Amino acid sequence: MSDLPGFARPTEAGLILHLRVTPNAGRDAIEGIESRDDGTSVLRVRVRAVPDKGKANAAVIALLAKALGVPKSALGVVSGETSRLKTLLVAPSTPDLVTRLAALAG
């Protein structure tokens, strides 16, 4: 799994993804990797949904599920429910999933 982009890391449960989400955007889009000031990398995601009662989180999960070719039930928010910086778990991890993540990284 050394082919993983910087915003993803493997765990026993699956893959952990670090995201920076912009809710209430003009369009739903995955914009690629952003390097943060602290040296970490995140995947930038924009969604049209408003950050109200989990609507933006649901939109992020739907967008990523479609892009990764996995069911929405395979993704879950691990941390950052109400933050722009979110950590998601994708389970289970497969070689095809790693390939799709690399493609998202741009």
PDB file of N, CA and C in Angstrom, residues 15-85:
ATOM      1  N   LEU A  15      -9.086   2.163   5.201  1.00  0.00           N
ATOM      2  CA  LEU A  15      -8.248   3.326   4.892  1.00  0.00           C
ATOM      3  C   LEU A  15      -8.806   4.566   5.574  1.00  0.00           C
ATOM      4  N   ILE A  16      -7.927   5.331   6.174  1.00  0.00           N
ATOM      5  CA  ILE A  16      -8.282   6.610   6.779  1.00  0.00           C
ATOM      6  C   ILE A  16      -7.976   7.703   5.752  1.00  0.00           C
ATOM      7  N   LEU A  17      -8.949   8.575   5.504  1.00  0.00           N
ATOM      8  CA  LEU A  17      -8.777   9.688   4.580  1.00  0.00           C
ATOM      9  C   LEU A  17      -8.898  10.999   5.340  1.00  0.00           C
ATOM     10  N   HIS A  18      -7.980  11.917   5.080  1.00  0.00           N
ATOM     11  CA  HIS A  18      -8.023  13.242   5.698  1.00  0.00           C
ATOM     12  C   HIS A  18      -8.513  14.231   4.638  1.00  0.00           C
ATOM     13  N   LEU A  19      -9.579  14.972   4.977  1.00  0.00           N
ATOM     14  CA  LEU A  19     -10.227  15.871   4.028  1.00  0.00           C
ATOM     15  C   LEU A  19     -10.292  17.290   4.556  1.00  0.00           C
ATOM     16  N   ARG A  20     -10.355  18.237   3.638  1.00  0.00           N
ATOM     17  CA  ARG A  20     -10.730  19.613   3.956  1.00  0.00           C
ATOM     18  C   ARG A  20     -11.967  19.900   3.121  1.00  0.00           C
ATOM     19  N   VAL A  21     -13.085  20.097   3.799  1.00  0.00           N
ATOM     20  CA  VAL A  21     -14.378  20.228   3.134  1.00  0.00           C
ATOM     21  C   VAL A  21     -14.822  21.685   3.118  1.00  0.00           C
ATOM     22  N   THR A  22     -15.297  22.130   1.952  1.00  0.00           N
ATOM     23  CA  THR A  22     -15.907  23.448   1.826  1.00  0.00           C
ATOM     24  C   THR A  22     -17.387  23.234   1.553  1.00  0.00           C
ATOM     25  N   PRO A  23     -18.239  23.455   2.569  1.00  0.00           N
ATOM     26  CA  PRO A  23     -19.685  23.311   2.348  1.00  0.00           C
ATOM     27  C   PRO A  23     -20.259  24.569   1.700  1.00  0.00           C
ATOM     28  N   ASN A  24     -21.496  24.461   1.239  1.00  0.00           N
ATOM     29  CA  ASN A  24     -22.203  25.611   0.668  1.00  0.00           C
ATOM     30  C   ASN A  24     -21.454  26.185  -0.538  1.00  0.00           C
ATOM     31  N   ALA A  25     -20.785  25.302  -1.286  1.00  0.00           N
ATOM     32  CA  ALA A  25     -20.017  25.721  -2.460  1.00  0.00           C
ATOM     33  C   ALA A  25     -20.928  25.780  -3.681  1.00  0.00           C
ATOM     34  N   GLY A  26     -20.429  26.297  -4.756  1.00  0.00           N
ATOM     35  CA  GLY A  26     -21.214  26.418  -5.977  1.00  0.00           C
ATOM     36  C   GLY A  26     -21.415  25.103  -6.704  1.00  0.00           C
ATOM     37  N   ARG A  27     -20.574  24.105  -6.383  1.00  0.00           N
ATOM     38  CA  ARG A  27     -20.668  22.815  -7.060  1.00  0.00           C
ATOM     39  C   ARG A  27     -20.087  21.726  -6.178  1.00  0.00           C
ATOM     40  N   ASP A  28     -20.427  20.487  -6.479  1.00  0.00           N
ATOM     41  CA  ASP A  28     -19.823  19.342  -5.807  1.00  0.00           C
ATOM     42  C   ASP A  28     -18.585  18.958  -6.605  1.00  0.00           C
ATOM     43  N   ALA A  29     -17.433  18.887  -5.945  1.00  0.00           N
ATOM     44  CA  ALA A  29     -16.199  18.565  -6.665  1.00  0.00           C
ATOM     45  C   ALA A  29     -15.125  18.072  -5.717  1.00  0.00           C
ATOM     46  N   ILE A  30     -14.272  17.205  -6.249  1.00  0.00           N
ATOM     47  CA  ILE A  30     -13.066  16.777  -5.557  1.00  0.00           C
ATOM     48  C   ILE A  30     -11.923  17.500  -6.255  1.00  0.00           C
ATOM     49  N   GLU A  31     -11.213  18.351  -5.521  1.00  0.00           N
ATOM     50  CA  GLU A  31     -10.260  19.257  -6.145  1.00  0.00           C
ATOM     51  C   GLU A  31      -8.806  18.818  -6.079  1.00  0.00           C
ATOM     52  N   GLY A  32      -8.519  17.709  -5.425  1.00  0.00           N
ATOM     53  CA  GLY A  32      -7.138  17.245  -5.375  1.00  0.00           C
ATOM     54  C   GLY A  32      -6.506  17.474  -4.015  1.00  0.00           C
ATOM     55  N   ILE A  33      -5.200  17.279  -3.966  1.00  0.00           N
ATOM     56  CA  ILE A  33      -4.469  17.345  -2.702  1.00  0.00           C
ATOM     57  C   ILE A  33      -4.069  18.778  -2.373  1.00  0.00           C
ATOM     58  N   GLU A  34      -4.170  19.108  -1.094  1.00  0.00           N
ATOM     59  CA  GLU A  34      -3.692  20.396  -0.578  1.00  0.00           C
ATOM     60  C   GLU A  34      -2.661  20.103   0.505  1.00  0.00           C
ATOM     61  N   SER A  35      -1.514  20.766   0.424  1.00  0.00           N
ATOM     62  CA  SER A  35      -0.504  20.644   1.477  1.00  0.00           C
ATOM     63  C   SER A  35      -0.781  21.706   2.523  1.00  0.00           C
ATOM     64  N   ARG A  36      -0.890  21.292   3.758  1.00  0.00           N
ATOM     65  CA  ARG A  36      -1.185  22.207   4.857  1.00  0.00           C
ATOM     66  C   ARG A  36       0.110  22.814   5.388  1.00  0.00           C
ATOM     67  N   ASP A  37      -0.006  23.884   6.156  1.00  0.00           N
ATOM     68  CA  ASP A  37       1.159  24.559   6.731  1.00  0.00           C
ATOM     69  C   ASP A  37       1.952  23.662   7.674  1.00  0.00           C
ATOM     70  N   ASP A  38       1.265  22.694   8.308  1.00  0.00           N
ATOM     71  CA  ASP A  38       1.953  21.807   9.250  1.00  0.00           C
ATOM     72  C   ASP A  38       2.622  20.619   8.553  1.00  0.00           C
ATOM     73  N   GLY A  39       2.594  20.595   7.214  1.00  0.00           N
ATOM     74  CA  GLY A  39       3.258  19.545   6.462  1.00  0.00           C
ATOM     75  C   GLY A  39       2.381  18.362   6.103  1.00  0.00           C
ATOM     76  N   THR A  40       1.151  18.333   6.606  1.00  0.00           N
ATOM     77  CA  THR A  40       0.249  17.238   6.277  1.00  0.00           C
ATOM     78  C   THR A  40      -0.460  17.518   4.951  1.00  0.00           C
ATOM     79  N   SER A  41      -1.042  16.488   4.387  1.00  0.00           N
ATOM     80  CA  SER A  41      -1.803  16.623   3.148  1.00  0.00           C
ATOM     81  C   SER A  41      -3.257  16.253   3.405  1.00  0.00           C
ATOM     82  N   VAL A  42      -4.150  16.950   2.726  1.00  0.00           N
ATOM     83  CA  VAL A  42      -5.575  16.661   2.808  1.00  0.00           C
ATOM     84  C   VAL A  42      -6.141  16.660   1.391  1.00  0.00           C
ATOM     85  N   LEU A  43      -7.250  15.958   1.223  1.00  0.00           N
ATOM     86  CA  LEU A  43      -7.965  15.978  -0.042  1.00  0.00           C
ATOM     87  C   LEU A  43      -9.014  17.075   0.049  1.00  0.00           C
ATOM     88  N   ARG A  44      -8.982  18.020  -0.891  1.00  0.00           N
ATOM     89  CA  ARG A  44      -9.958  19.123  -0.885  1.00  0.00           C
ATOM     90  C   ARG A  44     -11.248  18.677  -1.566  1.00  0.00           C
ATOM     91  N   VAL A  45     -12.350  18.892  -0.861  1.00  0.00           N
ATOM     92  CA  VAL A  45     -13.670  18.499  -1.363  1.00  0.00           C
ATOM     93  C   VAL A  45     -14.618  19.674  -1.179  1.00  0.00           C
ATOM     94  N   ARG A  46     -15.408  19.953  -2.222  1.00  0.00           N
ATOM     95  CA  ARG A  46     -16.442  20.993  -2.159  1.00  0.00           C
ATOM     96  C   ARG A  46     -17.806  20.333  -2.337  1.00  0.00           C
ATOM     97  N   VAL A  47     -18.765  20.773  -1.550  1.00  0.00           N
ATOM     98  CA  VAL A  47     -20.142  20.282  -1.704  1.00  0.00           C
ATOM     99  C   VAL A  47     -21.112  21.452  -1.642  1.00  0.00           C
ATOM    100  N   ARG A  48     -22.210  21.312  -2.381  1.00  0.00           N
ATOM    101  CA  ARG A  48     -23.245  22.361  -2.396  1.00  0.00           C
ATOM    102  C   ARG A  48     -24.049  22.372  -1.113  1.00  0.00           C
ATOM    103  N   ALA A  49     -24.109  21.253  -0.430  1.00  0.00           N
ATOM    104  CA  ALA A  49     -24.944  21.127   0.771  1.00  0.00           C
ATOM    105  C   ALA A  49     -24.483  22.094   1.863  1.00  0.00           C
ATOM    106  N   VAL A  50     -25.457  22.535   2.657  1.00  0.00           N
ATOM    107  CA  VAL A  50     -25.165  23.433   3.771  1.00  0.00           C
ATOM    108  C   VAL A  50     -24.710  22.619   4.985  1.00  0.00           C
ATOM    109  N   PRO A  51     -23.891  23.216   5.829  1.00  0.00           N
ATOM    110  CA  PRO A  51     -23.424  22.494   7.023  1.00  0.00           C
ATOM    111  C   PRO A  51     -24.470  22.524   8.137  1.00  0.00           C
ATOM    112  N   ASP A  52     -25.584  21.868   7.900  1.00  0.00           N
ATOM    113  CA  ASP A  52     -26.695  21.883   8.851  1.00  0.00           C
ATOM    114  C   ASP A  52     -27.219  20.463   9.031  1.00  0.00           C
ATOM    115  N   LYS A  53     -27.210  19.978  10.262  1.00  0.00           N
ATOM    116  CA  LYS A  53     -27.770  18.667  10.611  1.00  0.00           C
ATOM    117  C   LYS A  53     -27.180  17.534   9.774  1.00  0.00           C
ATOM    118  N   GLY A  54     -25.873  17.603   9.492  1.00  0.00           N
ATOM    119  CA  GLY A  54     -25.189  16.519   8.799  1.00  0.00           C
ATOM    120  C   GLY A  54     -25.372  16.478   7.295  1.00  0.00           C
ATOM    121  N   LYS A  55     -26.013  17.495   6.715  1.00  0.00           N
ATOM    122  CA  LYS A  55     -26.261  17.489   5.272  1.00  0.00           C
ATOM    123  C   LYS A  55     -24.952  17.537   4.484  1.00  0.00           C
ATOM    124  N   ALA A  56     -24.003  18.357   4.910  1.00  0.00           N
ATOM    125  CA  ALA A  56     -22.723  18.447   4.201  1.00  0.00           C
ATOM    126  C   ALA A  56     -21.938  17.143   4.336  1.00  0.00           C
ATOM    127  N   ASN A  57     -21.945  16.527   5.515  1.00  0.00           N
ATOM    128  CA  ASN A  57     -21.254  15.248   5.702  1.00  0.00           C
ATOM    129  C   ASN A  57     -21.856  14.181   4.789  1.00  0.00           C
ATOM    130  N   ALA A  58     -23.165  14.138   4.692  1.00  0.00           N
ATOM    131  CA  ALA A  58     -23.832  13.165   3.824  1.00  0.00           C
ATOM    132  C   ALA A  58     -23.463  13.407   2.362  1.00  0.00           C
ATOM    133  N   ALA A  59     -23.363  14.675   1.974  1.00  0.00           N
ATOM    134  CA  ALA A  59     -22.990  15.003   0.592  1.00  0.00           C
ATOM    135  C   ALA A  59     -21.542  14.595   0.302  1.00  0.00           C
ATOM    136  N   VAL A  60     -20.653  14.791   1.267  1.00  0.00           N
ATOM    137  CA  VAL A  60     -19.256  14.382   1.105  1.00  0.00           C
ATOM    138  C   VAL A  60     -19.176  12.872   0.937  1.00  0.00           C
ATOM    139  N   ILE A  61     -19.888  12.140   1.778  1.00  0.00           N
ATOM    140  CA  ILE A  61     -19.875  10.676   1.699  1.00  0.00           C
ATOM    141  C   ILE A  61     -20.430  10.209   0.354  1.00  0.00           C
ATOM    142  N   ALA A  62     -21.516  10.812  -0.109  1.00  0.00           N
ATOM    143  CA  ALA A  62     -22.101  10.429  -1.398  1.00  0.00           C
ATOM    144  C   ALA A  62     -21.131  10.710  -2.547  1.00  0.00           C
ATOM    145  N   LEU A  63     -20.488  11.869  -2.523  1.00  0.00           N
ATOM    146  CA  LEU A  63     -19.543  12.254  -3.576  1.00  0.00           C
ATOM    147  C   LEU A  63     -18.347  11.309  -3.611  1.00  0.00           C
ATOM    148  N   LEU A  64     -17.770  11.033  -2.454  1.00  0.00           N
ATOM    149  CA  LEU A  64     -16.607  10.142  -2.408  1.00  0.00           C
ATOM    150  C   LEU A  64     -16.980   8.703  -2.745  1.00  0.00           C
ATOM    151  N   ALA A  65     -18.128   8.249  -2.291  1.00  0.00           N
ATOM    152  CA  ALA A  65     -18.561   6.887  -2.605  1.00  0.00           C
ATOM    153  C   ALA A  65     -18.683   6.696  -4.115  1.00  0.00           C
ATOM    154  N   LYS A  66     -19.265   7.679  -4.775  1.00  0.00           N
ATOM    155  CA  LYS A  66     -19.408   7.600  -6.230  1.00  0.00           C
ATOM    156  C   LYS A  66     -18.039   7.607  -6.906  1.00  0.00           C
ATOM    157  N   ALA A  67     -17.157   8.497  -6.472  1.00  0.00           N
ATOM    158  CA  ALA A  67     -15.828   8.610  -7.079  1.00  0.00           C
ATOM    159  C   ALA A  67     -14.976   7.361  -6.849  1.00  0.00           C
ATOM    160  N   LEU A  68     -15.163   6.717  -5.702  1.00  0.00           N
ATOM    161  CA  LEU A  68     -14.353   5.546  -5.361  1.00  0.00           C
ATOM    162  C   LEU A  68     -15.003   4.229  -5.776  1.00  0.00           C
ATOM    163  N   GLY A  69     -16.250   4.294  -6.214  1.00  0.00           N
ATOM    164  CA  GLY A  69     -16.938   3.083  -6.635  1.00  0.00           C
ATOM    165  C   GLY A  69     -17.273   2.138  -5.498  1.00  0.00           C
ATOM    166  N   VAL A  70     -17.593   2.718  -4.333  1.00  0.00           N
ATOM    167  CA  VAL A  70     -17.967   1.916  -3.164  1.00  0.00           C
ATOM    168  C   VAL A  70     -19.347   2.367  -2.695  1.00  0.00           C
ATOM    169  N   PRO A  71     -20.061   1.517  -1.957  1.00  0.00           N
ATOM    170  CA  PRO A  71     -21.354   1.961  -1.416  1.00  0.00           C
ATOM    171  C   PRO A  71     -21.157   3.025  -0.331  1.00  0.00           C
ATOM    172  N   LYS A  72     -22.147   3.875  -0.168  1.00  0.00           N
ATOM    173  CA  LYS A  72     -22.059   4.921   0.864  1.00  0.00           C
ATOM    174  C   LYS A  72     -21.851   4.333   2.246  1.00  0.00           C
ATOM    175  N   SER A  73     -22.364   3.124   2.468  1.00  0.00           N
ATOM    176  CA  SER A  73     -22.220   2.482   3.769  1.00  0.00           C
ATOM    177  C   SER A  73     -20.777   2.087   4.072  1.00  0.00           C
ATOM    178  N   ALA A  74     -19.910   2.113   3.066  1.00  0.00           N
ATOM    179  CA  ALA A  74     -18.495   1.773   3.266  1.00  0.00           C
ATOM    180  C   ALA A  74     -17.695   2.949   3.821  1.00  0.00           C
ATOM    181  N   LEU A  75     -18.296   4.135   3.861  1.00  0.00           N
ATOM    182  CA  LEU A  75     -17.616   5.334   4.366  1.00  0.00           C
ATOM    183  C   LEU A  75     -18.275   5.821   5.642  1.00  0.00           C
ATOM    184  N   GLY A  76     -17.469   6.364   6.535  1.00  0.00           N
ATOM    185  CA  GLY A  76     -17.998   6.937   7.769  1.00  0.00           C
ATOM    186  C   GLY A  76     -17.086   8.023   8.293  1.00  0.00           C
ATOM    187  N   VAL A  77     -17.659   9.023   8.917  1.00  0.00           N
ATOM    188  CA  VAL A  77     -16.886  10.111   9.510  1.00  0.00           C
ATOM    189  C   VAL A  77     -16.336   9.630  10.847  1.00  0.00           C
ATOM    190  N   VAL A  78     -15.012   9.641  10.984  1.00  0.00           N
ATOM    191  CA  VAL A  78     -14.348   9.218  12.216  1.00  0.00           C
ATOM    192  C   VAL A  78     -14.201  10.406  13.155  1.00  0.00           C
ATOM    193  N   SER A  79     -13.816  11.554  12.594  1.00  0.00           N
ATOM    194  CA  SER A  79     -13.710  12.771  13.403  1.00  0.00           C
ATOM    195  C   SER A  79     -13.959  13.986  12.513  1.00  0.00           C
ATOM    196  N   GLY A  80     -14.334  15.093  13.155  1.00  0.00           N
ATOM    197  CA  GLY A  80     -14.570  16.328  12.432  1.00  0.00           C
ATOM    198  C   GLY A  80     -15.997  16.491  11.951  1.00  0.00           C
ATOM    199  N   GLU A  81     -16.951  15.923  12.667  1.00  0.00           N
ATOM    200  CA  GLU A  81     -18.367  16.020  12.275  1.00  0.00           C
ATOM    201  C   GLU A  81     -18.781  17.458  11.958  1.00  0.00           C
ATOM    202  N   THR A  82     -18.320  18.409  12.770  1.00  0.00           N
ATOM    203  CA  THR A  82     -18.726  19.801  12.593  1.00  0.00           C
ATOM    204  C   THR A  82     -17.576  20.695  12.142  1.00  0.00           C
ATOM    205  N   SER A  83     -16.487  20.090  11.707  1.00  0.00           N
ATOM    206  CA  SER A  83     -15.300  20.841  11.298  1.00  0.00           C
ATOM    207  C   SER A  83     -15.105  20.735   9.790  1.00  0.00           C
ATOM    208  N   ARG A  84     -14.360  21.671   9.225  1.00  0.00           N
ATOM    209  CA  ARG A  84     -13.993  21.585   7.811  1.00  0.00           C
ATOM    210  C   ARG A  84     -12.952  20.491   7.593  1.00  0.00           C
ATOM    211  N   LEU A  85     -12.118  20.252   8.600  1.00  0.00           N
ATOM    212  CA  LEU A  85     -11.124  19.184   8.524  1.00  0.00           C
ATOM    213  C   LEU A  85     -11.752  17.912   9.064  1.00  0.00           C
TER     214      LEU A  85
END
